[in-house]
Amino acid sequence: MGAVTAPTATASAAAPSPAQAAVSVRGLWKVFGPGARSVPTDPAARALSRRELLEQRGCTAAVRDVGFDVAPGEVFVVMGLSGSGKSTLVRCLTRLVEPTAGQVLLEGEDLLAADDRRLRELRRHSFAMVFQHFGLLPHRRVLDNVSYGLEIAGTGKAQRRRRAQEVVDLVGLSGYEAAYPHQLSGGMQQRVGLARALAGDPGLLFLDEPFSALDPLIRREMQNEVVRLHREVGTTMVFVTHDLREALRLGDRILIMRDGRPVQCAPGDELLGAPADDYVRDFVREVPRAGVLTLRWIMRPPAADDPLDGPELGPDVVVREATRAVLAADRPVKVVADGRLLGIVGHDEILSIVADAEQVG
Amino acid sequence: MAVAAPPAPSPPAPSPATSSAVGRRRPRRALLAVGVVGAWVLLWVLLQGRDTLFLSPATLTPLHRRLNELADAVSAGRDSSPVFLYGVDLVRAGLDAFVGGVQDLLARPSGGRPVPAVGWLGVVAVATWLATALGNLRVGALTAAGLVLLGLQGLWTESMDTLALTLSAVALCLLIGVPLGVWAGLSPRVHRLLTPVLDFLQTMPTFVYLAPLTLFFLIGPASATVATLLYALPPVVRLTAHGVRSVPPSVVEASTSLGATGPQRLRGVLLPMSTRTIALGVNQTIMAALSMVTVAALIDAPGLGRTVLKALQTLDVGVAFNAGLAIVVLAIVLDRTTTAASERAQTRPDRSRRSARLRRPALLVGAVAAGAAVLLSRTYLWAAQFPSVVGGTDIGIGDDVARTADSVTGLVQEHLSGITGGLKDAVTLFLLNPFEELLTGSPWYVVLTALVCLSALAGGARAAVTTAVGLALVIGTGLWFDAMTTLASTVLATLVVMALGLVVGVWMGRSRRADAVLRPLLDAGQTLPAFVYLVPFLALFGASRFTAITAAVVYAAPVAIKIVADGIRSVPATTVEAATALGSTRWQVVRAVQLPMAGRSLALAANQGVIFVLSMVVVGGLVGAGALGYDVVAGFSQGELYGKGLAAGAAIVLLGSVLDRVTQAAARRAGPDAHAA
C-alpha cells in the first residue's frame, strides 16, 4: 500500500529548491482597490472569499497567496479559467503589474527590490514576454519588430539586424522580414511575437495565453513550435493558458488556479491520477487519459492469487504505449522500478482507461 | 452585513409601478412644458411691456461705465505696470516679431525691398511641393491651382496675410497643443482637468474672444494670434490625447516588457501609432485657426477677413463675394492637403509599385525646382509680385467675380425679390417677431421663471439651477433685453436646424446612397469659416435679423445632420431587422426604433447645433441682426461703448454656457441609461 502514495514523493522531487530555482515565488498577492495593501497582512481579510472581499472591502484579490518554484529549463504551466488570476500572476512576475505583497526571486535575485533602472535591465536582458494579442508595432516591418527590444537596449544597428535575422530564421519566418504585421496571419504574427521575445536571448520566457487567439489547427502547429524551440534553445518557460490539453502537451508541471488561489501544482499525469479536489477532477474529466496517465496511476497492489511471472514495465510508461504489451500478455504486467515491485496492471485496468478514452473521442 | 441588506428586497415589489411611471414620464413632461409656455403667453398678454429691462443702444449702465474706467486704467497702466512691462508686453513683442517674421516671408515688403522675402512663384512652388510630399500629387495640383486663383482674384497679398497669421497661430498651437495632448493622454488626472477648459474654449463664439484680448495685447496681429491660439488649440489637444489613449494597451505593455523607458515608449510606440489621429487634430486646428483669423479682422488683423468686413459694412456684395471666395479657396486647399497628409500617415507605403518607387527621386527633383522658384521670386519682379497684366491683357478676375456677383445679386433682387422678400417677411412677421416679442416683451421675472421651468423639464434640477444663475448674471450685465433678442433668433434658428437635422439625418442614416452624396458636401460646409456664410445671404436678403438666422441655419445644419445620421446608423442592425421581421412599416421602424434609440444623438445634435447657431447669430450683428452681436461690434469701434461691448461679450458667454449645459443635461437624460432604467 505504501507504494501507492509514492507519486506525491516523486512530484515534490521534481520541484527544485528555492535556491537553485529559475523562478521562486512565495506568498504572492495582488489586490486591486482601496486599502489593498492591508489585505494580505490582515488574517480576517485573508480568510474571506473573493466575493466577500469585494462586498465587504471593495477590493478585488486577483492573486492570493501563490507560491511555487520553477526549475531551470523547465516548462511550467499556469492554468485556470478566465478570472482565475493567471494573467495577473504572470504580470506580477514581470512587474507589469506591481504585486501587493510577497516575494519573487529570479535566479536568486529579488525582483521586487529592483529599482526602475535594474528592472529595465532585467527586462532587456534576462526575461521576455509573449502576449495573447501579440502587441506588435503596426508601423514597423517584421524585422524591425523583432529587433525592437534590441534597439531599446541600445544595440548597434548592424548587430541587431544580424541577431533579428537569426531569430526570424529560428521561428520559421524567413522570407517575411519586410512584411508588415497586418499582412500576416495570426499564427505568423505570434511567430513575430516569439521572435521578438527570443531576440534578446533571455534565460526565461513568459508566455501569456500566446495561442488562445489562434485557430485550433494553427494552435497545434504553434505548440509544436514551442516544443521544438524549447528543445533547441532550452529556455525556461512560464506558460499561461486556459486550455488543459495545451497545458498537458507542453508543461513539465502544471499549476491550476481558481479565484486567485493555487489549487494543485503537479505534473500532468498526477493531475489526472490524483486530482487534489473535485474542481480539478471536473477539470481533467474531458481529457483523453490514455495519452497522459502512466502505469503508476492505474496499477493495483498484487492480490494473493495473482501470477507474478508476467512481463515487466516501468512506472512512467504512458498507458497508450503499454496497452499493446499488457493486452498481448496472458498474465498481469508487473510495474517495476529499481528491481522493486510497485504493483501490477491487468487487462481490466488498461481497458478502463482505453475505453474511457474512446468515449471521450 | 446588515447594512448591505436593505437594497436587496426593494427591487422586485415596485417594479410594475416604476415601469408604468417611466412609460408615462415622457408625455407628462411634454404636457408640463406646454403648460409652462401657455402660462407664459397668458402672462405676456397681461403684463406686456412692463419690466422688460430695455436699454437703448447708446445708454450705459454703471457696470458698463466701470468697465470703461477699468479699460482706461489698464491702458493708463500700460507704460508703468510691471505686469505689462515684463509680462504682457514681452509676449506681445514676441508674438509680433514671430508673426511679423512670417509676414515678411510671405506677405509684406521686407528687408528694404518693396516685396516679401518670397514672391508668389516661390510660395506656389514650395506649397505645391509640400502638399505633394505630405499628401499626394492630386492635392499638390489643387494647391497650385488654388493659390494661382487667389492671385488672379487680385487678393494675393491679403491671402498671404491670412495664411501667415493662420500658419503662425497653428505653429504655436502645435508647439503647445501636442505636448499638452500627450500629457493628457498619459495622465487621466490631467485629462480630467483639461476637458472642461477645452469645452469652455470651444463653446465660446469666436466673437467674444476678441475684446478682452485687445485690452491686454492691443489691436493687431498679436491679439489676433492669441485669440486664434485659444480658439484653435482644443482640437489638437483633444485628438492628440485621444490618439495616445487609444493605442492598444497590449502594444504598450509589450514595449514595457522589453524594457522601454518612458521616452522610448513615446517615440517608438505612442506617437507613431497615433500619428493619424494627431494629423486629424492638426487639420481641425488649421480650419479653426483660419476661421478665427478671418473674424479677427474686427480687431484689425490683416488679411482677407478685413476685405470681407469692409465690404460687409458698406454692403458691397461683389467685393465681399470675391474675398469670401478667396477664403473658401484657401480653406479647401488647407483642408484637402492636411486630410491627404493624415491619410498618407495611415496607409503604409507599398514600395513594390512603380509610382511609389519613383516618388522619392521625383520629390527630390521637385525640391530643387521649388528652390529655384524661390530664387527666381527673389530676383525678378514678375515672379515676386503677382502680375495683373500679362502680354498686354488683363488676367485679373477679381473685378469680374465681383461684377458677376453684383449682377447676379441685382438680378435676384429684381426678379426673385417677391420670393426672397416674401419668405423673409413671412418668417419675420409670423415667427420671429411674435417669438421675440414673447421673450423681450414679457417682464423679466416671467421670462426667467418660464426658462428655468423649461430647463428643469428638459435637463433636470441641475440644469435649472444653471439657467437661473446664468440668466441672473445676464441681468447683471445690464443687457437682458438684447440677450433675449439674441436668444429668440438663436432658438428659432436651432429649431430649424433640428428639423433639417431630423429629416436629412434620418434620410442619410437609412440610405447609404444619400449618405455618400451628402456627406462630402456637409464636410465641406463645416470647414468654411463662419464669416463667409454671411455674404450670399446678405446678397439675398439684405441686412436684417433674418439674414443672420439663415446664415446660422446653414452654418449649423451640417454638424447637426451628421450627428443625427450617425446616431441613426449606429442603431444595431439586428434591432432594425427584428422590428422589420415583426412586420413594422418603414415609418414605424423610424418612429418606434431608430429615433428613440438615437435619442442621445438627437440631443447631442441639438447641443452642437445651438452652439454653432449662437456663434453665427452673434456674428450676424455685423449685418443688421442687432442685439448682443451689435453691442460687441460697437464696442470695437466706439471708445465709449467699449465697456458695454465687454459686458455683451460676457452675456454671450453666459447664454452659450446656459444653452450648452441645458442641452447636454438633456442629452444625458436621453442617454441609453435612461432608457434601460
mmCIF file of C-alpha atoms in Angstrom, chain B residues 11-139:
data_model
loop_
_atom_site.group_PDB
_atom_site.id
_atom_site.type_symbol
_atom_site.label_atom_id
_atom_site.label_comp_id
_atom_site.label_asym_id
_atom_site.label_seq_id
_atom_site.Cartn_x
_atom_site.Cartn_y
_atom_site.Cartn_z
ATOM 1 C CA PRO B 11 -36.401 45.985 -6.459
ATOM 2 C CA PRO B 12 -38.880 43.143 -7.011
ATOM 3 C CA ALA B 13 -42.006 44.602 -5.433
ATOM 4 C CA PRO B 14 -42.420 48.058 -7.009
ATOM 5 C CA SER B 15 -41.137 47.174 -10.457
ATOM 6 C CA PRO B 16 -44.539 47.222 -12.235
ATOM 7 C CA ALA B 17 -45.265 50.616 -10.714
ATOM 8 C CA THR B 18 -41.907 52.101 -11.800
ATOM 9 C CA SER B 19 -42.161 50.795 -15.321
ATOM 10 C CA SER B 20 -45.555 52.384 -15.808
ATOM 11 C CA ALA B 21 -44.227 55.627 -14.318
ATOM 12 C CA VAL B 22 -41.385 55.599 -16.815
ATOM 13 C CA GLY B 23 -43.814 54.933 -19.598
ATOM 14 C CA ARG B 24 -45.857 57.955 -18.626
ATOM 15 C CA ARG B 25 -42.992 60.319 -17.800
ATOM 16 C CA ARG B 26 -42.259 61.483 -21.320
ATOM 17 C CA PRO B 27 -45.730 62.639 -22.335
ATOM 18 C CA ARG B 28 -46.203 64.155 -18.913
ATOM 19 C CA ARG B 29 -43.050 66.208 -19.269
ATOM 20 C CA ALA B 30 -44.096 67.420 -22.705
ATOM 21 C CA LEU B 31 -47.514 68.304 -21.305
ATOM 22 C CA LEU B 32 -45.931 70.281 -18.486
ATOM 23 C CA ALA B 33 -43.748 72.156 -20.973
ATOM 24 C CA VAL B 34 -46.817 73.106 -22.973
ATOM 25 C CA GLY B 35 -48.419 74.258 -19.750
ATOM 26 C CA VAL B 36 -45.429 76.440 -18.888
ATOM 27 C CA VAL B 37 -45.436 78.058 -22.326
ATOM 28 C CA GLY B 38 -49.204 78.587 -22.099
ATOM 29 C CA ALA B 39 -48.903 80.346 -18.756
ATOM 30 C CA TRP B 40 -46.061 82.434 -20.133
ATOM 31 C CA VAL B 41 -48.150 83.588 -23.114
ATOM 32 C CA LEU B 42 -51.004 84.433 -20.787
ATOM 33 C CA LEU B 43 -48.763 86.492 -18.519
ATOM 34 C CA TRP B 44 -47.266 88.179 -21.566
ATOM 35 C CA VAL B 45 -50.701 89.275 -22.705
ATOM 36 C CA LEU B 46 -51.449 90.632 -19.251
ATOM 37 C CA LEU B 47 -48.133 92.258 -18.409
ATOM 38 C CA GLN B 48 -46.838 93.159 -21.889
ATOM 39 C CA GLY B 49 -44.179 95.839 -21.970
ATOM 40 C CA ARG B 50 -43.658 96.017 -18.215
ATOM 41 C CA ASP B 51 -40.213 95.462 -16.625
ATOM 42 C CA THR B 52 -38.582 94.481 -19.898
ATOM 43 C CA LEU B 53 -35.243 95.973 -18.829
ATOM 44 C CA PHE B 54 -34.906 97.693 -22.203
ATOM 45 C CA LEU B 55 -31.677 99.613 -22.705
ATOM 46 C CA SER B 56 -31.186 101.876 -25.744
ATOM 47 C CA PRO B 57 -28.025 101.335 -27.807
ATOM 48 C CA ALA B 58 -26.280 104.448 -26.528
ATOM 49 C CA THR B 59 -27.277 104.104 -22.866
ATOM 50 C CA LEU B 60 -24.763 102.781 -20.391
ATOM 51 C CA THR B 61 -25.301 101.150 -17.024
ATOM 52 C CA PRO B 62 -22.984 101.789 -14.076
ATOM 53 C CA LEU B 63 -21.344 98.426 -14.805
ATOM 54 C CA HIS B 64 -20.533 99.464 -18.375
ATOM 55 C CA ARG B 65 -19.048 102.723 -17.117
ATOM 56 C CA ARG B 66 -16.989 100.861 -14.566
ATOM 57 C CA LEU B 67 -15.702 98.546 -17.287
ATOM 58 C CA ASN B 68 -14.802 101.611 -19.348
ATOM 59 C CA GLU B 69 -12.893 103.003 -16.395
ATOM 60 C CA LEU B 70 -11.201 99.666 -15.935
ATOM 61 C CA ALA B 71 -10.163 99.638 -19.578
ATOM 62 C CA ASP B 72 -8.877 103.195 -19.215
ATOM 63 C CA ALA B 73 -6.980 102.222 -16.096
ATOM 64 C CA VAL B 74 -5.421 99.258 -17.899
ATOM 65 C CA SER B 75 -4.407 101.476 -20.818
ATOM 66 C CA ALA B 76 -3.015 104.069 -18.417
ATOM 67 C CA GLY B 77 -1.001 101.449 -16.569
ATOM 68 C CA ARG B 78 0.402 100.041 -19.778
ATOM 69 C CA ASP B 79 3.601 102.078 -19.592
ATOM 70 C CA SER B 80 4.246 101.714 -15.875
ATOM 71 C CA SER B 81 2.811 98.459 -14.579
ATOM 72 C CA PRO B 82 5.340 95.631 -14.271
ATOM 73 C CA VAL B 83 2.654 93.203 -15.407
ATOM 74 C CA PHE B 84 2.723 94.909 -18.785
ATOM 75 C CA LEU B 85 6.373 95.859 -18.971
ATOM 76 C CA TYR B 86 7.737 92.458 -18.064
ATOM 77 C CA GLY B 87 4.801 90.196 -18.898
ATOM 78 C CA VAL B 88 2.169 91.074 -21.437
ATOM 79 C CA ASP B 89 4.318 93.463 -23.446
ATOM 80 C CA LEU B 90 7.079 90.917 -23.806
ATOM 81 C CA VAL B 91 4.602 88.292 -25.006
ATOM 82 C CA ARG B 92 3.122 90.838 -27.383
ATOM 83 C CA ALA B 93 6.512 91.842 -28.717
ATOM 84 C CA GLY B 94 7.476 88.191 -29.139
ATOM 85 C CA LEU B 95 4.249 87.385 -30.982
ATOM 86 C CA ASP B 96 4.514 90.492 -33.146
ATOM 87 C CA ALA B 97 8.073 89.588 -34.052
ATOM 88 C CA PHE B 98 7.123 85.978 -34.827
ATOM 89 C CA VAL B 99 4.028 86.782 -36.874
ATOM 90 C CA GLY B 100 5.838 89.726 -38.455
ATOM 91 C CA GLY B 101 8.646 87.408 -39.495
ATOM 92 C CA VAL B 102 6.202 85.076 -41.241
ATOM 93 C CA GLN B 103 4.501 88.075 -42.844
ATOM 94 C CA ASP B 104 7.895 89.341 -44.032
ATOM 95 C CA LEU B 105 8.437 85.996 -45.594
ATOM 96 C CA LEU B 106 5.112 85.785 -47.399
ATOM 97 C CA ALA B 107 3.084 88.916 -47.354
ATOM 98 C CA ARG B 108 4.684 92.265 -46.752
ATOM 99 C CA PRO B 109 7.685 94.212 -48.042
ATOM 100 C CA SER B 110 10.738 93.236 -46.078
ATOM 101 C CA GLY B 111 14.493 93.559 -45.938
ATOM 102 C CA GLY B 112 14.451 97.003 -47.528
ATOM 103 C CA ARG B 113 12.815 95.595 -50.666
ATOM 104 C CA PRO B 114 9.374 96.533 -51.908
ATOM 105 C CA VAL B 115 8.280 92.877 -51.962
ATOM 106 C CA PRO B 116 8.130 89.989 -49.459
ATOM 107 C CA ALA B 117 11.137 87.743 -48.998
ATOM 108 C CA VAL B 118 9.499 85.022 -51.064
ATOM 109 C CA GLY B 119 7.437 86.063 -54.071
ATOM 110 C CA TRP B 120 4.313 84.393 -55.384
ATOM 111 C CA LEU B 121 6.166 81.980 -57.637
ATOM 112 C CA GLY B 122 8.254 80.761 -54.744
ATOM 113 C CA VAL B 123 5.233 80.403 -52.457
ATOM 114 C CA VAL B 124 3.241 78.487 -55.070
ATOM 115 C CA ALA B 125 6.204 76.204 -55.799
ATOM 116 C CA VAL B 126 7.034 75.473 -52.160
ATOM 117 C CA ALA B 127 3.378 74.983 -51.185
ATOM 118 C CA THR B 128 2.819 72.651 -54.125
ATOM 119 C CA TRP B 129 5.893 70.656 -53.240
ATOM 120 C CA LEU B 130 4.848 70.435 -49.587
ATOM 121 C CA ALA B 131 1.321 69.325 -50.486
ATOM 122 C CA THR B 132 2.734 66.662 -52.801
ATOM 123 C CA ALA B 133 5.261 65.438 -50.267
ATOM 124 C CA LEU B 134 2.853 65.359 -47.325
ATOM 125 C CA GLY B 135 -0.169 64.263 -49.345
ATOM 126 C CA ASN B 136 -0.160 63.273 -52.976
ATOM 127 C CA LEU B 137 0.157 64.678 -56.447
ATOM 128 C CA ARG B 138 -3.538 65.480 -56.634
ATOM 129 C CA VAL B 139 -3.582 67.809 -53.647
#
